[in-house]
Amino acid sequence: MRKFLFICLLLSAFSVKGHAQLSTTANVSGKEPFTDNLEMSKDMTGTDLIVKISFNEGANTLTVRLVSYRGLFVFRDDVYYGNVVSWCHLRPEKFPYQVSHDPKDSYYVTDAIRKAIKGPLGKQLFHRWVQCDGLQPVKTEYKMVNDVIEQTFDIQDKRSVVSLTLRDIFLMDPGKQEGKYSIVYWKDLNKKYDVAIMRDACFGKEEEINASKQALDGIKAAYDSLKVRYGSGVVQNRESYAIFTELKNGLMAQYQKRSSESLCDCIYENTENYNLYVDSLSRLQVKMPEAARQVVVRGVNAQSLLSIAQKIDISVSRWLASSNSKERKDIEKECRRLIRSGNDDIDSKGVYTQEQKDARTAFKQAEAYFNKTCGQ
């Protein structure tokens, strides 16, 4: 009894092993499809099957293609032998889906197929040829006679990992008479492909790529121009130093560092190189000869402007104290000359330091006091 149980367990184990599902990882990208070669039978010639899985990034689709030296036939849905076979012939009109065929053609199920079926023929379930997860089949025309089996799937939610399982595949030979075909071989491959989709991180990002390239080209041209102009690192006077500083500060304000975080290699590399130019620009310096390093203050002379303001205030006081019309006119004339001189200095030389700004304020107050008092 124990020996009998042991034998049963062994048979059970072999049976499970014989139907165990095989699994393969298939890496695909928009440029590189996956190809696998399967030997369906070692006892029959011409049963090699080529499996090709390709990815279309633009359409977000996956296509499975089967190629064999012999004709191929598959069921597009699960069917029972007894529902689609009568008198040893496949009946396309009984399929649970529409299939393209010539009504005059016939498809004979050979003895080899029938003998391979364990148990009652009518209860034999033929599986849909491909089962999938994460994929939605695209509607296509189904044919009885095929040189190639092909099915395209929409990839749901733009997933990066999906799966395909190849099930029942049939080989078909043409008969001696036209329109006569024989189903000569059948195998449930039960072969699973775990498909890893390598999506292109740069796909659809042409505008971002162009923008990163333009930014890189822009700062490169600006830096090269400044480098050529001040490549010696020395300027001869403070005016040239001021021009360099103004140009550099303007470029630093225009070209600031950017985040290079991007899965797209092209965008990442362009931004990284752009940031390197920003660093180079910030390090670019020039020096002046020792004799040119004397401090020169730009702008109007603050003391001179305060002196003009004081003269205007004194003149207005004299104007108020005078009752002589001729003397008042002379005072007005002199004040206008002083005001014109002060404004000319401000316009031509400019105001930069706080001392100059304070002097300008005092001058403008004196000008307003004159206009209010003597301009009536």
XYZ file of N, CA and C in Angstrom, residues 117-324:
624
model
N -5.408 14.342 -26.935
C -6.409 14.821 -25.975
C -6.675 13.729 -24.946
N -6.502 14.075 -23.682
C -6.762 13.153 -22.590
C -8.212 13.326 -22.138
N -8.946 12.262 -22.081
C -10.325 12.327 -21.647
C -11.264 12.504 -22.818
N -12.539 12.739 -22.529
C -13.548 12.894 -23.590
C -13.196 14.049 -24.534
N -13.288 13.796 -25.837
C -12.942 14.833 -26.819
C -13.788 16.086 -26.639
N -15.074 15.888 -26.487
C -15.980 17.028 -26.458
C -15.724 17.981 -25.319
N -15.119 17.463 -24.212
C -14.889 18.320 -23.044
C -13.495 18.955 -23.029
N -12.732 18.704 -24.075
C -11.402 19.306 -24.151
C -11.526 20.814 -24.369
N -10.898 21.597 -23.471
C -10.922 23.051 -23.583
C -9.661 23.524 -24.295
N -9.851 24.207 -25.420
C -8.737 24.855 -26.107
C -8.679 26.307 -25.625
N -7.490 26.718 -25.171
C -7.342 28.056 -24.600
C -7.122 29.115 -25.682
N -7.590 30.291 -25.358
C -7.205 31.459 -26.167
C -5.694 31.470 -26.288
N -5.185 31.767 -27.478
C -3.763 31.584 -27.746
C -2.855 32.474 -26.907
N -3.344 33.650 -26.511
C -2.516 34.534 -25.694
C -3.371 35.135 -24.587
N -2.861 35.064 -23.386
C -3.497 35.678 -22.227
C -2.587 36.801 -21.744
N -3.166 37.873 -21.250
C -2.340 39.041 -20.942
C -2.800 39.734 -19.668
N -1.900 40.520 -19.114
C -2.187 41.349 -17.947
C -1.599 42.734 -18.197
N -2.450 43.765 -18.046
C -2.000 45.133 -18.301
C -2.094 45.540 -19.750
N -2.751 44.719 -20.571
C -2.852 44.969 -22.002
C -4.296 44.822 -22.460
N -4.650 45.600 -23.479
C -5.982 45.518 -24.073
C -5.834 45.254 -25.565
N -6.361 44.110 -26.068
C -6.187 43.791 -27.496
C -6.818 44.850 -28.402
N -6.121 45.177 -29.462
C -6.643 46.081 -30.489
C -7.429 45.251 -31.502
N -8.596 45.718 -31.870
C -9.443 44.967 -32.794
C -8.717 44.725 -34.108
N -8.772 43.491 -34.561
C -8.117 43.125 -35.815
C -8.911 42.014 -36.496
N -8.568 41.721 -37.730
C -9.260 40.661 -38.470
C -8.643 39.310 -38.121
N -9.494 38.315 -37.827
C -9.042 36.976 -37.508
C -9.191 36.079 -38.744
N -8.141 35.302 -39.024
C -8.148 34.423 -40.193
C -7.931 32.976 -39.767
N -8.484 32.080 -40.568
C -8.280 30.657 -40.308
C -6.885 30.215 -40.727
N -6.431 30.681 -41.869
C -5.136 30.280 -42.410
C -4.173 31.454 -42.263
N -3.037 31.216 -41.586
C -2.101 32.307 -41.287
C -0.659 31.878 -41.528
N 0.061 32.726 -42.231
C 1.510 32.552 -42.302
C 2.153 33.099 -41.030
N 1.510 34.142 -40.491
C 2.000 34.809 -39.279
C 0.804 35.100 -38.386
N 0.963 34.890 -37.096
C -0.044 35.307 -36.116
C 0.449 36.594 -35.471
N -0.369 37.627 -35.511
C 0.049 38.912 -34.952
C -1.118 39.564 -34.208
N -0.806 40.124 -33.052
C -1.813 40.835 -32.275
C -1.164 42.050 -31.611
N -1.822 43.183 -31.758
C -1.352 44.422 -31.123
C -2.224 44.724 -29.909
N -1.575 45.216 -28.846
C -2.264 45.528 -27.594
C -2.008 46.987 -27.208
N -3.036 47.644 -26.708
C -2.850 48.934 -26.045
C -2.323 48.677 -24.642
N -1.313 49.426 -24.246
C -0.741 49.272 -22.909
C -1.538 50.146 -21.947
N -2.147 49.527 -20.968
C -3.008 50.255 -20.042
C -2.180 51.105 -19.082
N -2.634 52.367 -18.903
C -2.016 53.296 -17.933
C -0.525 53.501 -18.176
N -0.104 53.279 -19.424
C 1.315 53.445 -19.769
C 2.226 52.682 -18.793
N 1.816 51.457 -18.492
C 2.595 50.640 -17.567
C 3.968 50.293 -18.143
N 4.894 50.020 -17.243
C 6.243 49.634 -17.655
C 6.475 48.138 -17.528
N 5.554 47.442 -16.860
C 5.663 45.988 -16.728
C 4.300 45.375 -17.030
N 4.267 44.476 -18.006
C 3.046 43.747 -18.357
C 3.431 42.288 -18.539
N 2.431 41.437 -18.779
C 2.753 40.021 -18.987
C 1.913 39.431 -20.105
N 2.499 38.444 -20.781
C 1.839 37.699 -21.850
C 2.078 36.216 -21.615
N 1.050 35.424 -21.824
C 1.201 33.974 -21.709
C 0.690 33.319 -22.986
N 1.572 32.600 -23.669
C 1.194 31.873 -24.878
C 0.602 30.534 -24.479
N -0.574 30.224 -25.018
C -1.239 28.971 -24.680
C -1.302 28.067 -25.908
N -2.495 27.683 -26.342
C -2.646 26.671 -27.389
C -2.282 27.202 -28.775
N -1.296 26.561 -29.392
C -0.850 26.907 -30.739
C -0.998 25.660 -31.618
N -1.552 25.846 -32.814
C -1.766 24.733 -33.753
C -0.953 24.977 -35.023
N -0.446 23.874 -35.582
C 0.233 23.923 -36.875
C -0.691 23.338 -37.935
N -0.711 23.994 -39.080
C -1.643 23.616 -40.145
C -0.871 23.407 -41.444
N -1.159 22.300 -42.124
C -0.548 22.021 -43.428
C -1.626 22.053 -44.509
N -1.273 22.565 -45.685
C -2.232 22.509 -46.794
C -2.327 21.090 -47.342
N -3.497 20.708 -47.785
C -3.672 19.389 -48.372
C -3.304 19.368 -49.839
N -3.460 18.193 -50.458
C -3.147 18.074 -51.884
C -4.159 18.832 -52.733
N -5.378 18.929 -52.253
C -6.409 19.658 -52.979
C -6.495 21.088 -52.443
N -6.763 22.015 -53.332
C -6.863 23.416 -52.941
C -8.024 23.606 -51.964
N -7.766 24.361 -50.918
C -8.805 24.642 -49.931
C -8.926 23.580 -48.861
N -8.072 22.556 -48.923
C -8.093 21.505 -47.918
C -6.886 21.687 -46.986
N -7.150 21.727 -45.698
C -6.083 21.941 -44.724
C -6.196 20.895 -43.616
N -5.045 20.580 -43.033
C -5.017 19.614 -41.936
C -4.348 20.247 -40.718
N -5.003 20.116 -39.561
C -4.403 20.551 -38.303
C -3.542 19.387 -37.832
N -2.204 19.539 -37.923
C -1.298 18.406 -37.729
C -0.626 18.381 -36.355
N -0.598 19.509 -35.657
C 0.091 19.522 -34.369
C -0.544 20.566 -33.458
N -0.554 20.256 -32.180
C -1.120 21.183 -31.188
C -0.310 21.091 -29.905
N -0.073 22.256 -29.312
C 0.622 22.262 -28.029
C 0.157 23.455 -27.197
N -0.101 23.177 -25.927
C -0.350 24.245 -24.961
C 1.010 24.669 -24.412
N 1.547 25.778 -24.951
C 2.885 26.214 -24.566
C 2.952 26.611 -23.086
N 1.887 27.259 -22.610
C 1.860 27.765 -21.232
C 3.157 28.508 -20.914
N 3.583 29.346 -21.871
C 4.845 30.082 -21.749
C 4.538 31.544 -21.429
N 4.996 31.975 -20.267
C 4.721 33.342 -19.817
C 5.917 34.244 -20.081
N 5.621 35.442 -20.583
C 6.653 36.466 -20.783
C 6.331 37.659 -19.877
N 7.218 37.901 -18.933
C 7.113 39.109 -18.117
C 7.843 40.212 -18.879
N 7.058 41.108 -19.456
C 7.610 42.105 -20.380
C 7.961 43.383 -19.623
N 9.243 43.712 -19.618
C 9.719 44.971 -19.025
C 9.897 45.983 -20.158
N 9.094 47.025 -20.125
C 9.094 48.026 -21.203
C 10.049 49.154 -20.844
N 11.096 49.299 -21.634
C 12.087 50.345 -21.406
C 11.656 51.604 -22.174
N 10.931 52.458 -21.497
C 10.436 53.672 -22.156
C 11.551 54.700 -22.293
N 11.496 55.464 -23.363
C 12.475 56.514 -23.624
C 12.091 57.749 -22.811
N 12.932 58.107 -21.845
C 12.618 59.246 -20.974
C 12.601 60.571 -21.732
N 13.168 60.589 -22.942
C 13.192 61.833 -23.734
C 12.027 61.910 -24.716
N 11.244 60.829 -24.794
C 10.164 60.801 -25.779
C 9.118 61.865 -25.456
N 8.745 62.649 -26.472
C 7.730 63.690 -26.306
C 8.229 64.943 -25.617
N 9.546 65.051 -25.393
C 10.087 66.216 -24.689
C 10.974 67.052 -25.603
N 10.585 67.117 -26.864
C 11.396 67.844 -27.831
C 11.552 69.320 -27.453
N 10.461 69.942 -26.966
C 10.525 71.357 -26.593
C 11.483 71.565 -25.420
N 11.436 70.687 -24.426
C 12.337 70.818 -23.280
C 13.788 70.589 -23.703
N 13.989 69.639 -24.606
C 15.349 69.385 -25.101
C 15.880 70.601 -25.847
N 15.055 71.172 -26.725
C 15.470 72.360 -27.476
C 15.743 73.528 -26.541
N 14.905 73.701 -25.511
C 15.090 74.809 -24.568
C 16.405 74.655 -23.804
N 16.717 73.424 -23.389
C 17.972 73.203 -22.668
C 19.173 73.422 -23.580
N 19.019 73.052 -24.855
C 20.110 73.258 -25.821
C 20.309 74.744 -26.107
N 19.225 75.489 -26.259
C 19.325 76.928 -26.508
C 19.957 77.645 -25.322
N 19.584 77.240 -24.097
C 20.167 77.856 -22.901
C 21.668 77.597 -22.849
N 22.061 76.354 -23.161
C 23.484 76.010 -23.165
C 24.237 76.800 -24.230
N 23.670 76.863 -25.437
C 24.318 77.615 -26.516
C 24.437 79.095 -26.162
N 23.392 79.628 -25.501
C 23.399 81.047 -25.143
C 24.492 81.399 -24.158
N 24.594 80.632 -23.069
C 25.605 80.962 -22.067
C 27.016 80.664 -22.583
N 27.140 79.642 -23.433
C 28.455 79.334 -24.004
C 28.944 80.493 -24.867
N 28.050 81.015 -25.713
C 28.436 82.131 -26.579
C 28.777 83.372 -25.749
N 27.976 83.642 -24.704
C 28.216 84.816 -23.864
C 29.543 84.681 -23.112
N 29.778 83.490 -22.549
C 31.015 83.280 -21.806
C 32.231 83.366 -22.727
N 32.153 82.720 -23.892
C 33.279 82.740 -24.832
C 33.592 84.165 -25.263
N 32.546 84.978 -25.496
C 32.753 86.360 -25.912
C 33.467 87.161 -24.823
N 33.013 86.986 -23.566
C 33.637 87.705 -22.454
C 35.060 87.216 -22.223
N 35.251 85.897 -22.411
C 36.578 85.320 -22.210
C 37.568 85.839 -23.248
N 37.112 85.951 -24.494
C 37.989 86.474 -25.551
C 38.355 87.929 -25.272
N 37.377 88.690 -24.816
C 37.590 90.126 -24.591
C 38.476 90.383 -23.375
N 38.329 89.567 -22.339
C 39.077 89.795 -21.106
C 39.908 88.573 -20.729
N 40.334 87.825 -21.744
C 41.069 86.594 -21.500
C 42.404 86.801 -20.811
N 43.007 87.960 -20.990
C 44.302 88.215 -20.356
C 44.175 88.363 -18.850
N 42.950 88.683 -18.379
C 42.737 88.859 -16.940
C 43.197 90.198 -16.411
N 43.561 91.113 -17.308
C 44.073 92.423 -16.887
C 43.387 93.518 -17.691
N 42.959 94.581 -16.995
C 42.447 95.791 -17.654
C 43.335 96.959 -17.245
N 43.378 97.994 -18.089
C 44.344 99.079 -17.886
C 43.825 100.222 -17.041
N 42.528 100.308 -16.866
C 41.995 101.431 -16.090
C 40.678 101.035 -15.424
N 40.215 101.922 -14.548
C 39.007 101.642 -13.791
C 37.764 101.659 -14.682
N 37.818 102.435 -15.741
C 36.661 102.462 -16.649
C 36.469 101.098 -17.303
N 37.560 100.488 -17.753
C 37.474 99.151 -18.347
C 37.042 98.126 -17.313
N 37.528 98.297 -16.069
C 37.131 97.386 -15.001
C 35.635 97.495 -14.732
N 35.121 98.737 -14.747
C 33.694 98.948 -14.504
C 32.852 98.338 -15.624
N 33.338 98.434 -16.855
C 32.603 97.855 -17.991
C 32.564 96.337 -17.861
N 33.721 95.738 -17.506
C 33.760 94.289 -17.310
C 32.777 93.847 -16.219
N 32.815 94.562 -15.105
C 31.940 94.215 -13.982
C 30.473 94.315 -14.379
N 30.140 95.349 -15.116
C 28.751 95.532 -15.549
C 28.323 94.409 -16.497
N 29.209 94.040 -17.438
C 28.891 92.963 -18.372
C 28.723 91.626 -17.637
N 29.639 91.330 -16.736
C 29.587 90.061 -15.999
C 28.339 89.982 -15.135
N 28.049 91.070 -14.411
C 26.861 91.062 -13.549
C 25.583 90.894 -14.363
N 25.561 91.513 -15.553
C 24.397 91.365 -16.422
C 24.206 89.926 -16.870
N 25.319 89.252 -17.203
C 25.238 87.853 -17.636
C 24.873 86.931 -16.472
N 25.410 87.224 -15.295
C 25.075 86.401 -14.133
C 23.600 86.510 -13.780
N 23.026 87.698 -14.005
C 21.598 87.870 -13.743
C 20.758 87.152 -14.792
N 21.268 87.132 -16.027
C 20.531 86.491 -17.123
C 20.641 84.976 -17.075
N 21.824 84.472 -16.745
C 22.050 83.027 -16.745
C 22.295 82.564 -15.310
N 21.245 82.047 -14.697
C 21.344 81.540 -13.334
C 21.259 80.018 -13.349
N 21.747 79.399 -12.293
C 21.784 77.941 -12.233
C 20.385 77.340 -12.309
N 20.314 76.155 -12.919
C 19.048 75.446 -13.091
C 19.154 74.040 -12.517
N 18.013 73.496 -12.125
C 17.992 72.120 -11.640
C 18.199 71.167 -12.816
N 19.129 70.251 -12.650
C 19.441 69.303 -13.733
C 18.710 67.978 -13.557
N 17.805 67.892 -12.592
C 17.085 66.636 -12.355
C 16.155 66.336 -13.524
N 16.486 65.311 -14.272
C 15.669 64.883 -15.409
C 16.050 63.455 -15.766
N 15.053 62.635 -16.077
C 15.322 61.264 -16.507
C 15.819 61.224 -17.948
N 15.601 62.308 -18.666
C 16.067 62.399 -20.054
C 17.553 62.760 -20.053
N 18.383 61.867 -20.563
C 19.833 62.090 -20.551
C 20.222 63.368 -21.277
N 19.551 63.661 -22.376
C 19.899 64.831 -23.169
C 19.662 66.119 -22.377
N 18.495 66.210 -21.731
C 18.187 67.392 -20.920
C 19.155 67.483 -19.745
N 19.423 66.339 -19.109
C 20.336 66.321 -17.959
C 21.728 66.816 -18.353
N 22.265 66.296 -19.447
C 23.614 66.677 -19.868
C 23.680 68.143 -20.278
N 22.668 68.620 -21.015
C 22.655 70.032 -21.407
C 22.628 70.944 -20.187
N 21.806 70.597 -19.197
C 21.685 71.437 -18.003
C 22.939 71.371 -17.154
N 23.533 70.188 -17.042
C 24.776 70.071 -16.291
C 25.875 70.938 -16.915
N 26.010 70.874 -18.239
C 27.011 71.696 -18.927
C 26.691 73.183 -18.796
N 25.399 73.504 -18.846
C 24.979 74.899 -18.646
C 25.442 75.400 -17.273
N 25.226 74.593 -16.227
C 25.616 74.992 -14.874
C 27.131 75.115 -14.733
N 27.882 74.292 -15.472
C 29.341 74.426 -15.461
C 29.771 75.764 -16.029
N 29.084 76.224 -17.069
C 29.393 77.548 -17.627
C 29.027 78.657 -16.645
N 27.918 78.472 -15.899
C 27.561 79.462 -14.871
C 28.675 79.576 -13.844
N 29.219 78.419 -13.408
C 30.330 78.426 -12.447
C 31.560 79.100 -13.040
N 31.853 78.794 -14.296
C 33.019 79.409 -14.943
C 32.848 80.918 -15.059
N 31.636 81.339 -15.367
C 31.363 82.768 -15.492
C 31.545 83.477 -14.152
N 31.068 82.839 -13.082
C 31.190 83.467 -11.762
C 32.645 83.564 -11.319
N 33.502 82.649 -11.795
C 34.919 82.672 -11.414
C 35.757 83.607 -12.279
N 35.190 84.097 -13.360
C 35.950 84.953 -14.284
C 36.235 86.308 -13.622
N 37.511 86.664 -13.502
C 37.925 87.905 -12.842
C 38.972 88.632 -13.688
N 39.082 89.950 -13.457
C 40.154 90.733 -14.083
C 40.817 91.604 -13.007
N 42.038 92.022 -13.268
C 42.786 92.886 -12.347
C 43.263 94.130 -13.080
N 43.578 95.159 -12.276
C 44.134 96.393 -12.831
C 45.569 96.555 -12.366
N 46.408 97.254 -13.163
C 47.756 97.579 -12.692
C 47.664 98.406 -11.410
N 48.693 98.351 -10.592
C 48.691 99.045 -9.295
C 48.396 100.522 -9.444
N 48.919 101.127 -10.490
C 48.730 102.571 -10.673
C 47.285 102.931 -10.979
N 46.532 101.970 -11.489
C 45.153 102.273 -11.869
C 44.164 102.000 -10.742
N 44.677 101.582 -9.554
C 43.786 101.190 -8.478
C 43.377 102.336 -7.562
N 43.747 103.561 -7.906
C 43.325 104.703 -7.113
C 41.802 104.813 -7.166
N 41.265 105.161 -6.032
C 39.821 105.242 -5.922
C 39.321 106.458 -6.673
N 38.499 106.257 -7.614
C 37.891 107.348 -8.375
C 36.380 107.253 -8.178
N 35.803 108.308 -7.615
C 34.369 108.316 -7.345
C 33.638 108.875 -8.557
N 32.743 108.110 -9.052
C 31.942 108.585 -10.176
C 30.850 109.509 -9.691
N 30.367 110.353 -10.611
C 29.189 111.164 -10.314
C 29.517 112.605 -9.951
N 28.474 113.324 -9.601
C 28.573 114.755 -9.307
C 29.380 114.980 -8.026
N 30.015 116.130 -7.952
C 30.741 116.514 -6.739
C 29.729 116.959 -5.692
N 29.621 116.168 -4.601
C 28.594 116.447 -3.594
C 28.810 117.804 -2.929
N 30.051 118.117 -2.630
C 30.332 119.396 -1.958
C 29.995 120.579 -2.848
N 30.298 120.446 -4.132
C 29.974 121.517 -5.078
C 28.465 121.716 -5.177
N 27.719 120.616 -5.175
C 26.262 120.705 -5.271
C 25.663 121.324 -4.017
N 26.247 121.004 -2.831
C 25.787 121.622 -1.580
C 26.089 123.111 -1.557
N 27.214 123.477 -2.135
C 27.590 124.898 -2.194
C 26.601 125.677 -3.050
N 26.178 125.075 -4.176
C 25.189 125.729 -5.038
C 23.868 125.896 -4.291
N 23.451 124.845 -3.573
C 22.200 124.918 -2.816
C 22.264 126.037 -1.773
N 23.420 126.155 -1.104
C 23.582 127.196 -0.082
C 23.514 128.590 -0.704
N 24.143 128.763 -1.876
C 24.124 130.053 -2.565
C 22.691 130.424 -2.957
N 21.898 129.434 -3.391
C 20.516 129.718 -3.776
C 19.718 130.186 -2.556
N 19.890 129.491 -1.420
C 19.168 129.879 -0.202
C 19.529 131.301 0.233
N 20.824 131.656 0.184
C 21.276 133.015 0.568
C 20.688 134.051 -0.377
N 20.679 133.716 -1.671
C 20.153 134.660 -2.665
C 18.657 134.895 -2.453
N 17.903 133.833 -2.131
C 16.477 133.990 -1.882
C 16.243 134.890 -0.648
N 17.102 134.746 0.361
C 16.983 135.589 1.551
C 17.233 137.052 1.193
N 18.225 137.311 0.339
C 18.506 138.683 -0.129
C 17.329 139.218 -0.927
N 16.711 138.275 -1.733
C 15.568 138.706 -2.563
C 14.395 139.133 -1.678
N 14.181 138.418 -0.587
C 13.084 138.761 0.318
C 13.344 140.080 1.046
N 14.611 140.346 1.329
C 14.963 141.577 2.064
C 15.001 142.807 1.161
N 15.035 142.625 -0.130
C 15.154 143.765 -1.070
C 13.781 144.219 -1.539
N 13.691 145.517 -1.722
C 12.459 146.097 -2.285
C 12.721 146.723 -3.647
N 13.985 146.601 -4.098
C 14.376 147.164 -5.381
C 14.101 146.138 -6.480
